[in-house]
Amino acid sequence: MTAIINSPAVRQVTAGREFDVTLLGPRFGAEISGIDVATADDGQVRLLREALVEFKVLVLRDQHIDDETHVRLAQRLGETTIGHPVWDSGADVPDEVFALDSSDNGFADVWHTDVTFMPRPPAGSILRPLVLPPNGGDTNWADGELAYESLAEPLRRIADELYAYHDGNREFGYYLRQRRGGVGNLWEGEQVTELTPVRHPVVRIHPESGRKALFVNPGFTSHIEGVSDAESRGLLDIFYAHLTKPEHIVRHRWRLGDLVFWDNRNTVHYANRDYLPQRRVMHRVTLRGNEPFGPSDS
């Protein structure tokens, strides 16, 4: 991919295709213009996929699409997952859609990476709003690669060797037992009936770029393997505080028609819960990912 940088805008040019990219932050995040996802050709979709790896968070405005178009776009970008391993979004949406409705506890006001409590977390997420409050409800993303790069070298060496457990029971265990009767959705070909904690590297290597990122999050990471509880809490507190420093974050203020893609392999995100009693409804589709691997696995 060839990039011609013209701060604060960047134009990406690949194989005769082009669109405008306005940077959201100095190191990651971009607003894309010059593309209609409903009619995009294969070259434009391929370029979007490359831009996602490069910028990690992509914002597209004025994309007034329905669920079916949302799912078709995701299928052109990669293989889609079911909407969520546990959550029931109802019969009114396609199976691939995860509906988050603030009127039904559909909040995401804790820093997290989507579905890291499964062995193969989604590679990417595509989110759009259906109902927005008059103001508030912004979403923030933090860059795990920037956080890893800016850690002190001794801490990077320690992090490279660590593994942590991610536990979906922290957020969805009660819901699975009480509202779903212990029977969740079909995820990766298997019925989810329990949420067994899974082990992932604390530092994840991106399967496409080869770059390293911190891969822990307060939403689902329960503890670090092989250290005491006190040491685990101390290390995770250090990583979380560093990961969510303001210089590692971009923030998006939503408008109807927005479509936001993010790379789930190297970012965490947080949706502000500052708009109640107003309502916020979002629909998300995710792309199937690989099993995370780290420096000690390669």
PDB file of C-alpha atoms in Angstrom:
ATOM      1  CA  MET A   1       0.000   0.000   0.000  1.00  0.00           C
ATOM      2  CA  THR A   2       1.324   3.383  -1.002  1.00  0.00           C
ATOM      3  CA  ALA A   3       0.627   6.375   1.219  1.00  0.00           C
ATOM      4  CA  ILE A   4       1.156  10.028   0.334  1.00  0.00           C
ATOM      5  CA  ILE A   5       0.978  12.019   3.546  1.00  0.00           C
ATOM      6  CA  ASN A   6      -0.333  15.574   3.471  1.00  0.00           C
ATOM      7  CA  SER A   7      -0.925  16.443   7.110  1.00  0.00           C
ATOM      8  CA  PRO A   8      -3.576  16.503   8.498  1.00  0.00           C
ATOM      9  CA  ALA A   9      -4.966  14.472   5.593  1.00  0.00           C
ATOM     10  CA  VAL A  10      -3.576  11.365   3.950  1.00  0.00           C
ATOM     11  CA  ARG A  11      -4.454   9.967   0.556  1.00  0.00           C
ATOM     12  CA  GLN A  12      -4.163   6.202   0.250  1.00  0.00           C
ATOM     13  CA  VAL A  13      -3.577   4.903  -3.272  1.00  0.00           C
ATOM     14  CA  THR A  14      -3.546   1.216  -4.160  1.00  0.00           C
ATOM     15  CA  ALA A  15      -3.793  -0.418  -7.584  1.00  0.00           C
ATOM     16  CA  GLY A  16      -5.526   2.573  -9.104  1.00  0.00           C
ATOM     17  CA  ARG A  17      -8.070   2.909  -6.278  1.00  0.00           C
ATOM     18  CA  GLU A  18      -8.112   5.857  -3.946  1.00  0.00           C
ATOM     19  CA  PHE A  19     -10.016   7.559  -1.197  1.00  0.00           C
ATOM     20  CA  ASP A  20      -9.313  10.365   1.224  1.00  0.00           C
ATOM     21  CA  VAL A  21      -8.158   9.651   4.759  1.00  0.00           C
ATOM     22  CA  THR A  22      -8.255  12.275   7.500  1.00  0.00           C
ATOM     23  CA  LEU A  23      -6.281  11.234  10.543  1.00  0.00           C
ATOM     24  CA  LEU A  24      -8.104  11.080  13.880  1.00  0.00           C
ATOM     25  CA  GLY A  25      -4.890  11.001  15.906  1.00  0.00           C
ATOM     26  CA  PRO A  26      -1.161  11.362  15.270  1.00  0.00           C
ATOM     27  CA  ARG A  27      -0.546   7.616  15.194  1.00  0.00           C
ATOM     28  CA  PHE A  28      -3.833   5.805  14.587  1.00  0.00           C
ATOM     29  CA  GLY A  29      -7.453   6.243  13.591  1.00  0.00           C
ATOM     30  CA  ALA A  30      -8.753   7.719  10.333  1.00  0.00           C
ATOM     31  CA  GLU A  31     -11.929   9.049   8.766  1.00  0.00           C
ATOM     32  CA  ILE A  32     -12.465   7.660   5.279  1.00  0.00           C
ATOM     33  CA  SER A  33     -14.321   9.542   2.546  1.00  0.00           C
ATOM     34  CA  GLY A  34     -14.943   8.856  -1.109  1.00  0.00           C
ATOM     35  CA  ILE A  35     -16.539   5.432  -0.733  1.00  0.00           C
ATOM     36  CA  ASP A  36     -20.104   4.135  -0.538  1.00  0.00           C
ATOM     37  CA  VAL A  37     -19.960   0.731   1.155  1.00  0.00           C
ATOM     38  CA  ALA A  38     -23.277  -0.371  -0.359  1.00  0.00           C
ATOM     39  CA  THR A  39     -21.878  -0.100  -3.896  1.00  0.00           C
ATOM     40  CA  ALA A  40     -18.124  -0.485  -3.272  1.00  0.00           C
ATOM     41  CA  ASP A  41     -16.234  -2.577  -5.791  1.00  0.00           C
ATOM     42  CA  ASP A  42     -13.737  -5.302  -4.861  1.00  0.00           C
ATOM     43  CA  GLY A  43     -10.763  -2.965  -5.093  1.00  0.00           C
ATOM     44  CA  GLN A  44     -12.308  -0.502  -2.655  1.00  0.00           C
ATOM     45  CA  VAL A  45     -13.203  -3.254  -0.206  1.00  0.00           C
ATOM     46  CA  ARG A  46      -9.666  -4.612  -0.414  1.00  0.00           C
ATOM     47  CA  LEU A  47      -8.292  -1.165   0.268  1.00  0.00           C
ATOM     48  CA  LEU A  48     -10.592  -0.771   3.281  1.00  0.00           C
ATOM     49  CA  ARG A  49      -9.208  -4.041   4.644  1.00  0.00           C
ATOM     50  CA  GLU A  50      -5.638  -2.767   4.208  1.00  0.00           C
ATOM     51  CA  ALA A  51      -6.513   0.576   5.774  1.00  0.00           C
ATOM     52  CA  LEU A  52      -7.980  -1.210   8.796  1.00  0.00           C
ATOM     53  CA  VAL A  53      -4.652  -2.903   9.478  1.00  0.00           C
ATOM     54  CA  GLU A  54      -2.794   0.374   8.961  1.00  0.00           C
ATOM     55  CA  PHE A  55      -5.003   2.740  10.977  1.00  0.00           C
ATOM     56  CA  LYS A  56      -6.780   0.298  13.376  1.00  0.00           C
ATOM     57  CA  VAL A  57      -9.945   2.446  13.611  1.00  0.00           C
ATOM     58  CA  LEU A  58     -11.829   3.641  10.511  1.00  0.00           C
ATOM     59  CA  VAL A  59     -14.783   6.052  10.518  1.00  0.00           C
ATOM     60  CA  LEU A  60     -17.050   6.302   7.461  1.00  0.00           C
ATOM     61  CA  ARG A  61     -19.784   8.945   7.412  1.00  0.00           C
ATOM     62  CA  ASP A  62     -23.123   8.993   5.569  1.00  0.00           C
ATOM     63  CA  GLN A  63     -23.424   5.226   5.175  1.00  0.00           C
ATOM     64  CA  HIS A  64     -27.175   4.779   5.639  1.00  0.00           C
ATOM     65  CA  ILE A  65     -27.400   1.009   5.380  1.00  0.00           C
ATOM     66  CA  ASP A  66     -29.611  -1.736   6.797  1.00  0.00           C
ATOM     67  CA  ASP A  67     -28.642  -4.926   8.640  1.00  0.00           C
ATOM     68  CA  GLU A  68     -28.459  -7.009   5.480  1.00  0.00           C
ATOM     69  CA  THR A  69     -26.046  -4.585   3.803  1.00  0.00           C
ATOM     70  CA  HIS A  70     -24.051  -4.394   7.031  1.00  0.00           C
ATOM     71  CA  VAL A  71     -23.645  -8.181   7.064  1.00  0.00           C
ATOM     72  CA  ARG A  72     -22.824  -8.376   3.333  1.00  0.00           C
ATOM     73  CA  LEU A  73     -20.086  -5.784   3.752  1.00  0.00           C
ATOM     74  CA  ALA A  74     -18.584  -7.750   6.639  1.00  0.00           C
ATOM     75  CA  GLN A  75     -18.673 -10.931   4.560  1.00  0.00           C
ATOM     76  CA  ARG A  76     -16.718  -9.161   1.822  1.00  0.00           C
ATOM     77  CA  LEU A  77     -14.106  -8.088   4.355  1.00  0.00           C
ATOM     78  CA  GLY A  78     -13.698 -11.518   5.924  1.00  0.00           C
ATOM     79  CA  GLU A  79     -15.578 -14.412   7.475  1.00  0.00           C
ATOM     80  CA  THR A  80     -18.324 -13.309   9.864  1.00  0.00           C
ATOM     81  CA  THR A  81     -19.111 -14.735  13.283  1.00  0.00           C
ATOM     82  CA  ILE A  82     -22.446 -15.143  14.970  1.00  0.00           C
ATOM     83  CA  GLY A  83     -23.464 -11.885  16.655  1.00  0.00           C
ATOM     84  CA  HIS A  84     -22.331 -12.926  20.139  1.00  0.00           C
ATOM     85  CA  PRO A  85     -21.538 -16.189  21.941  1.00  0.00           C
ATOM     86  CA  VAL A  86     -24.178 -15.577  24.624  1.00  0.00           C
ATOM     87  CA  TRP A  87     -26.367 -12.528  23.998  1.00  0.00           C
ATOM     88  CA  ASP A  88     -29.771 -12.998  22.338  1.00  0.00           C
ATOM     89  CA  SER A  89     -30.363 -10.086  19.960  1.00  0.00           C
ATOM     90  CA  GLY A  90     -33.794 -11.394  18.981  1.00  0.00           C
ATOM     91  CA  ALA A  91     -35.392 -12.707  15.816  1.00  0.00           C
ATOM     92  CA  ASP A  92     -35.685  -9.285  14.184  1.00  0.00           C
ATOM     93  CA  VAL A  93     -31.999  -9.105  13.213  1.00  0.00           C
ATOM     94  CA  PRO A  94     -29.765 -11.463  11.224  1.00  0.00           C
ATOM     95  CA  ASP A  95     -27.807 -14.049  13.202  1.00  0.00           C
ATOM     96  CA  GLU A  96     -24.579 -12.125  12.566  1.00  0.00           C
ATOM     97  CA  VAL A  97     -25.837  -8.943  14.277  1.00  0.00           C
ATOM     98  CA  PHE A  98     -25.235  -8.128  17.933  1.00  0.00           C
ATOM     99  CA  ALA A  99     -27.786  -5.512  19.019  1.00  0.00           C
ATOM    100  CA  LEU A 100     -26.828  -3.249  21.932  1.00  0.00           C
ATOM    101  CA  ASP A 101     -29.803  -1.356  23.314  1.00  0.00           C
ATOM    102  CA  SER A 102     -29.365   0.847  26.361  1.00  0.00           C
ATOM    103  CA  SER A 103     -32.978   0.134  27.323  1.00  0.00           C
ATOM    104  CA  ASP A 104     -31.987  -3.543  27.795  1.00  0.00           C
ATOM    105  CA  ASN A 105     -28.677  -3.043  29.604  1.00  0.00           C
ATOM    106  CA  GLY A 106     -26.785  -2.777  26.308  1.00  0.00           C
ATOM    107  CA  PHE A 107     -23.873  -0.804  27.707  1.00  0.00           C
ATOM    108  CA  ALA A 108     -20.135  -1.076  27.106  1.00  0.00           C
ATOM    109  CA  ASP A 109     -18.800   1.390  29.668  1.00  0.00           C
ATOM    110  CA  VAL A 110     -15.712  -0.578  30.636  1.00  0.00           C
ATOM    111  CA  TRP A 111     -12.527  -0.778  28.604  1.00  0.00           C
ATOM    112  CA  HIS A 112     -12.614  -4.050  26.699  1.00  0.00           C
ATOM    113  CA  THR A 113     -11.717  -5.910  23.527  1.00  0.00           C
ATOM    114  CA  ASP A 114     -14.633  -7.797  21.986  1.00  0.00           C
ATOM    115  CA  VAL A 115     -15.103 -11.420  23.040  1.00  0.00           C
ATOM    116  CA  THR A 116     -11.564 -12.114  24.282  1.00  0.00           C
ATOM    117  CA  PHE A 117     -13.134 -14.736  26.580  1.00  0.00           C
ATOM    118  CA  MET A 118     -13.327 -17.137  23.618  1.00  0.00           C
ATOM    119  CA  PRO A 119     -10.351 -19.062  22.172  1.00  0.00           C
ATOM    120  CA  ARG A 120     -10.559 -17.152  18.854  1.00  0.00           C
ATOM    121  CA  PRO A 121     -11.726 -13.592  19.506  1.00  0.00           C
ATOM    122  CA  PRO A 122     -13.061 -11.621  16.537  1.00  0.00           C
ATOM    123  CA  ALA A 123     -10.460 -10.062  14.255  1.00  0.00           C
ATOM    124  CA  GLY A 124     -12.486  -6.922  13.735  1.00  0.00           C
ATOM    125  CA  SER A 125     -15.784  -5.239  14.488  1.00  0.00           C
ATOM    126  CA  ILE A 126     -18.093  -3.062  12.392  1.00  0.00           C
ATOM    127  CA  LEU A 127     -20.542  -0.872  14.331  1.00  0.00           C
ATOM    128  CA  ARG A 128     -23.321   1.492  13.335  1.00  0.00           C
ATOM    129  CA  PRO A 129     -25.931   3.481  15.289  1.00  0.00           C
ATOM    130  CA  LEU A 130     -29.693   3.130  14.898  1.00  0.00           C
ATOM    131  CA  VAL A 131     -30.807   5.387  17.753  1.00  0.00           C
ATOM    132  CA  LEU A 132     -28.624   8.098  19.278  1.00  0.00           C
ATOM    133  CA  PRO A 133     -29.127  10.459  22.210  1.00  0.00           C
ATOM    134  CA  PRO A 134     -29.033  14.204  21.471  1.00  0.00           C
ATOM    135  CA  ASN A 135     -25.495  14.217  22.846  1.00  0.00           C
ATOM    136  CA  GLY A 136     -23.197  11.849  24.687  1.00  0.00           C
ATOM    137  CA  GLY A 137     -22.566   8.175  24.012  1.00  0.00           C
ATOM    138  CA  ASP A 138     -19.186   8.731  22.336  1.00  0.00           C
ATOM    139  CA  THR A 139     -16.887   5.742  21.824  1.00  0.00           C
ATOM    140  CA  ASN A 140     -13.169   5.776  22.669  1.00  0.00           C
ATOM    141  CA  TRP A 141     -10.454   3.458  21.362  1.00  0.00           C
ATOM    142  CA  ALA A 142      -6.997   2.887  22.825  1.00  0.00           C
ATOM    143  CA  ASP A 143      -4.121   1.545  20.724  1.00  0.00           C
ATOM    144  CA  GLY A 144      -2.444  -1.519  22.239  1.00  0.00           C
ATOM    145  CA  GLU A 145       0.486  -1.231  19.835  1.00  0.00           C
ATOM    146  CA  LEU A 146       1.281   2.331  20.887  1.00  0.00           C
ATOM    147  CA  ALA A 147       0.940   1.267  24.509  1.00  0.00           C
ATOM    148  CA  TYR A 148       3.374  -1.603  24.030  1.00  0.00           C
ATOM    149  CA  GLU A 149       5.887   0.534  22.145  1.00  0.00           C
ATOM    150  CA  SER A 150       5.870   3.218  24.834  1.00  0.00           C
ATOM    151  CA  LEU A 151       6.287   0.849  27.782  1.00  0.00           C
ATOM    152  CA  ALA A 152       9.672   0.976  29.453  1.00  0.00           C
ATOM    153  CA  GLU A 153      11.909  -1.743  28.025  1.00  0.00           C
ATOM    154  CA  PRO A 154      12.094  -3.792  31.260  1.00  0.00           C
ATOM    155  CA  LEU A 155       8.285  -3.900  31.363  1.00  0.00           C
ATOM    156  CA  ARG A 156       8.129  -4.926  27.698  1.00  0.00           C
ATOM    157  CA  ARG A 157      10.474  -7.831  28.434  1.00  0.00           C
ATOM    158  CA  ILE A 158       8.278  -8.956  31.323  1.00  0.00           C
ATOM    159  CA  ALA A 159       5.065  -8.569  29.335  1.00  0.00           C
ATOM    160  CA  ASP A 160       6.491 -10.602  26.435  1.00  0.00           C
ATOM    161  CA  GLU A 161       6.708 -13.658  28.689  1.00  0.00           C
ATOM    162  CA  LEU A 162       3.321 -13.423  30.391  1.00  0.00           C
ATOM    163  CA  TYR A 163      -0.028 -15.090  29.758  1.00  0.00           C
ATOM    164  CA  ALA A 164      -3.381 -14.053  31.187  1.00  0.00           C
ATOM    165  CA  TYR A 165      -6.821 -15.602  31.538  1.00  0.00           C
ATOM    166  CA  HIS A 166      -9.916 -13.968  30.058  1.00  0.00           C
ATOM    167  CA  ASP A 167     -13.230 -14.805  31.703  1.00  0.00           C
ATOM    168  CA  GLY A 168     -16.619 -14.119  30.124  1.00  0.00           C
ATOM    169  CA  ASN A 169     -18.408 -14.903  33.367  1.00  0.00           C
ATOM    170  CA  ARG A 170     -17.419 -11.463  34.612  1.00  0.00           C
ATOM    171  CA  GLU A 171     -19.901  -9.825  32.221  1.00  0.00           C
ATOM    172  CA  PHE A 172     -22.108 -12.582  30.803  1.00  0.00           C
ATOM    173  CA  GLY A 173     -22.148 -15.488  33.252  1.00  0.00           C
ATOM    174  CA  TYR A 174     -25.293 -14.404  35.076  1.00  0.00           C
ATOM    175  CA  TYR A 175     -27.030 -13.591  31.769  1.00  0.00           C
ATOM    176  CA  LEU A 176     -26.156 -17.037  30.356  1.00  0.00           C
ATOM    177  CA  ARG A 177     -27.464 -18.856  33.418  1.00  0.00           C
ATOM    178  CA  GLN A 178     -30.550 -16.801  34.228  1.00  0.00           C
ATOM    179  CA  ARG A 179     -31.821 -15.336  30.945  1.00  0.00           C
ATOM    180  CA  ARG A 180     -30.655 -18.024  28.527  1.00  0.00           C
ATOM    181  CA  GLY A 181     -31.179 -21.029  30.827  1.00  0.00           C
ATOM    182  CA  GLY A 182     -27.565 -22.093  30.391  1.00  0.00           C
ATOM    183  CA  VAL A 183     -27.838 -22.370  26.596  1.00  0.00           C
ATOM    184  CA  GLY A 184     -26.105 -19.671  24.582  1.00  0.00           C
ATOM    185  CA  ASN A 185     -25.493 -19.338  20.861  1.00  0.00           C
ATOM    186  CA  LEU A 186     -23.647 -21.492  18.362  1.00  0.00           C
ATOM    187  CA  TRP A 187     -20.108 -20.090  18.286  1.00  0.00           C
ATOM    188  CA  GLU A 188     -17.454 -21.593  16.018  1.00  0.00           C
ATOM    189  CA  GLY A 189     -19.716 -24.602  15.484  1.00  0.00           C
ATOM    190  CA  GLU A 190     -20.252 -25.360  19.189  1.00  0.00           C
ATOM    191  CA  GLN A 191     -23.181 -24.546  21.459  1.00  0.00           C
ATOM    192  CA  VAL A 192     -22.071 -22.267  24.284  1.00  0.00           C
ATOM    193  CA  THR A 193     -23.302 -23.709  27.579  1.00  0.00           C
ATOM    194  CA  GLU A 194     -20.559 -22.400  29.857  1.00  0.00           C
ATOM    195  CA  LEU A 195     -17.874 -19.743  29.754  1.00  0.00           C
ATOM    196  CA  THR A 196     -14.607 -21.454  30.570  1.00  0.00           C
ATOM    197  CA  PRO A 197     -11.762 -18.938  31.055  1.00  0.00           C
ATOM    198  CA  VAL A 198      -9.258 -18.963  28.190  1.00  0.00           C
ATOM    199  CA  ARG A 199      -5.526 -18.290  28.185  1.00  0.00           C
ATOM    200  CA  HIS A 200      -4.059 -15.628  25.878  1.00  0.00           C
ATOM    201  CA  PRO A 201      -0.635 -13.956  25.691  1.00  0.00           C
ATOM    202  CA  VAL A 202      -0.363 -10.579  27.414  1.00  0.00           C
ATOM    203  CA  VAL A 203       1.447  -9.355  24.287  1.00  0.00           C
ATOM    204  CA  ARG A 204      -0.199 -10.336  21.026  1.00  0.00           C
ATOM    205  CA  ILE A 205       1.544 -10.419  17.647  1.00  0.00           C
ATOM    206  CA  HIS A 206      -0.678  -9.142  14.854  1.00  0.00           C
ATOM    207  CA  PRO A 207      -1.052 -11.937  12.269  1.00  0.00           C
ATOM    208  CA  GLU A 208      -0.930  -9.508   9.323  1.00  0.00           C
ATOM    209  CA  SER A 209       1.429  -6.704  10.358  1.00  0.00           C
ATOM    210  CA  GLY A 210       3.655  -8.660  12.757  1.00  0.00           C
ATOM    211  CA  ARG A 211       3.487  -5.787  15.270  1.00  0.00           C
ATOM    212  CA  LYS A 212       3.154  -6.352  19.010  1.00  0.00           C
ATOM    213  CA  ALA A 213       0.324  -5.020  21.165  1.00  0.00           C
ATOM    214  CA  LEU A 214      -0.760  -5.246  24.777  1.00  0.00           C
ATOM    215  CA  PHE A 215      -3.633  -7.723  24.789  1.00  0.00           C
ATOM    216  CA  VAL A 216      -5.280  -7.404  28.192  1.00  0.00           C
ATOM    217  CA  ASN A 217      -8.465  -5.549  29.066  1.00  0.00           C
ATOM    218  CA  PRO A 218     -10.361  -4.712  32.276  1.00  0.00           C
ATOM    219  CA  GLY A 219     -13.620  -6.083  30.884  1.00  0.00           C
ATOM    220  CA  PHE A 220     -12.549  -9.704  30.537  1.00  0.00           C
ATOM    221  CA  THR A 221      -8.981 -10.298  31.780  1.00  0.00           C
ATOM    222  CA  SER A 222      -9.207 -11.947  35.207  1.00  0.00           C
ATOM    223  CA  HIS A 223      -5.585 -12.640  36.169  1.00  0.00           C
ATOM    224  CA  ILE A 224      -2.054 -13.249  34.968  1.00  0.00           C
ATOM    225  CA  GLU A 225      -0.793 -16.810  34.990  1.00  0.00           C
ATOM    226  CA  GLY A 226       2.072 -17.927  37.235  1.00  0.00           C
ATOM    227  CA  VAL A 227       2.191 -14.999  39.664  1.00  0.00           C
ATOM    228  CA  SER A 228       0.470 -14.246  42.965  1.00  0.00           C
ATOM    229  CA  ASP A 229      -2.893 -12.492  43.111  1.00  0.00           C
ATOM    230  CA  ALA A 230      -1.214  -9.337  44.390  1.00  0.00           C
ATOM    231  CA  GLU A 231       1.402  -9.427  41.630  1.00  0.00           C
ATOM    232  CA  SER A 232      -1.284 -10.061  39.015  1.00  0.00           C
ATOM    233  CA  ARG A 233      -3.344  -7.093  40.196  1.00  0.00           C
ATOM    234  CA  GLY A 234      -0.267  -4.880  40.287  1.00  0.00           C
ATOM    235  CA  LEU A 235       0.875  -5.818  36.794  1.00  0.00           C
ATOM    236  CA  LEU A 236      -2.591  -5.499  35.277  1.00  0.00           C
ATOM    237  CA  ASP A 237      -3.085  -2.108  36.937  1.00  0.00           C
ATOM    238  CA  ILE A 238       0.193  -0.931  35.395  1.00  0.00           C
ATOM    239  CA  PHE A 239      -0.783  -2.215  31.941  1.00  0.00           C
ATOM    240  CA  TYR A 240      -4.319  -0.769  32.096  1.00  0.00           C
ATOM    241  CA  ALA A 241      -3.195   2.639  33.298  1.00  0.00           C
ATOM    242  CA  HIS A 242      -0.567   2.802  30.564  1.00  0.00           C
ATOM    243  CA  LEU A 243      -2.848   1.450  27.824  1.00  0.00           C
ATOM    244  CA  THR A 244      -5.538   4.073  28.472  1.00  0.00           C
ATOM    245  CA  LYS A 245      -3.283   7.121  28.717  1.00  0.00           C
ATOM    246  CA  PRO A 246      -4.824  10.032  26.758  1.00  0.00           C
ATOM    247  CA  GLU A 247      -2.085   9.972  24.125  1.00  0.00           C
ATOM    248  CA  HIS A 248      -3.065   6.395  23.224  1.00  0.00           C
ATOM    249  CA  ILE A 249      -6.763   7.243  22.670  1.00  0.00           C
ATOM    250  CA  VAL A 250      -8.995   8.515  19.881  1.00  0.00           C
ATOM    251  CA  ARG A 251     -12.641   9.446  20.483  1.00  0.00           C
ATOM    252  CA  HIS A 252     -15.590   9.382  18.101  1.00  0.00           C
ATOM    253  CA  ARG A 253     -18.788  11.416  18.367  1.00  0.00           C
ATOM    254  CA  TRP A 254     -21.523   9.478  16.605  1.00  0.00           C
ATOM    255  CA  ARG A 255     -23.934  10.669  13.933  1.00  0.00           C
ATOM    256  CA  LEU A 256     -26.644   8.621  12.239  1.00  0.00           C
ATOM    257  CA  GLY A 257     -25.152   7.179   9.061  1.00  0.00           C
ATOM    258  CA  ASP A 258     -21.777   6.525  10.686  1.00  0.00           C
ATOM    259  CA  LEU A 259     -20.058   3.185  10.195  1.00  0.00           C
ATOM    260  CA  VAL A 260     -16.971   2.427  12.284  1.00  0.00           C
ATOM    261  CA  PHE A 261     -14.548  -0.465  11.757  1.00  0.00           C
ATOM    262  CA  TRP A 262     -11.867  -1.388  14.267  1.00  0.00           C
ATOM    263  CA  ASP A 263      -9.122  -3.952  14.538  1.00  0.00           C
ATOM    264  CA  ASN A 264     -10.001  -6.084  17.542  1.00  0.00           C
ATOM    265  CA  ARG A 265      -6.519  -7.613  17.728  1.00  0.00           C
ATOM    266  CA  ASN A 266      -4.720  -4.510  18.952  1.00  0.00           C
ATOM    267  CA  THR A 267      -7.278  -2.093  20.399  1.00  0.00           C
ATOM    268  CA  VAL A 268      -9.547  -1.722  23.418  1.00  0.00           C
ATOM    269  CA  HIS A 269     -12.639   0.475  23.457  1.00  0.00           C
ATOM    270  CA  TYR A 270     -15.074   2.160  25.833  1.00  0.00           C
ATOM    271  CA  ALA A 271     -18.563   3.570  25.171  1.00  0.00           C
ATOM    272  CA  ASN A 272     -19.482   6.556  27.335  1.00  0.00           C
ATOM    273  CA  ARG A 273     -22.574   6.014  29.465  1.00  0.00           C
ATOM    274  CA  ASP A 274     -23.341   9.698  29.932  1.00  0.00           C
ATOM    275  CA  TYR A 275     -26.658  10.074  28.102  1.00  0.00           C
ATOM    276  CA  LEU A 276     -29.277   8.432  30.344  1.00  0.00           C
ATOM    277  CA  PRO A 277     -32.273   8.548  30.415  1.00  0.00           C
ATOM    278  CA  GLN A 278     -31.938   8.991  26.637  1.00  0.00           C
ATOM    279  CA  ARG A 279     -31.676   5.831  24.502  1.00  0.00           C
ATOM    280  CA  ARG A 280     -28.785   4.518  22.411  1.00  0.00           C
ATOM    281  CA  VAL A 281     -29.081   1.528  20.035  1.00  0.00           C
ATOM    282  CA  MET A 282     -26.107   0.136  18.108  1.00  0.00           C
ATOM    283  CA  HIS A 283     -25.720  -2.865  15.778  1.00  0.00           C
ATOM    284  CA  ARG A 284     -22.386  -4.674  15.486  1.00  0.00           C
ATOM    285  CA  VAL A 285     -21.062  -7.354  13.153  1.00  0.00           C
ATOM    286  CA  THR A 286     -17.739  -9.084  13.818  1.00  0.00           C
ATOM    287  CA  LEU A 287     -15.144 -10.841  11.675  1.00  0.00           C
ATOM    288  CA  ARG A 288     -13.786 -14.250  12.611  1.00  0.00           C
ATOM    289  CA  GLY A 289     -10.279 -14.108  14.072  1.00  0.00           C
ATOM    290  CA  ASN A 290      -7.312 -16.351  14.752  1.00  0.00           C
ATOM    291  CA  GLU A 291      -6.152 -17.806  18.050  1.00  0.00           C
ATOM    292  CA  PRO A 292      -3.884 -15.142  19.589  1.00  0.00           C
ATOM    293  CA  PHE A 293      -0.167 -15.860  19.729  1.00  0.00           C
ATOM    294  CA  GLY A 294       2.641 -13.955  21.401  1.00  0.00           C
ATOM    295  CA  PRO A 295       6.434 -13.647  21.497  1.00  0.00           C
ATOM    296  CA  SER A 296       6.828 -16.837  23.536  1.00  0.00           C
ATOM    297  CA  ASP A 297       4.759 -18.791  20.991  1.00  0.00           C
ATOM    298  CA  SER A 298       6.773 -17.844  17.920  1.00  0.00           C
TER     299      SER A 298
END
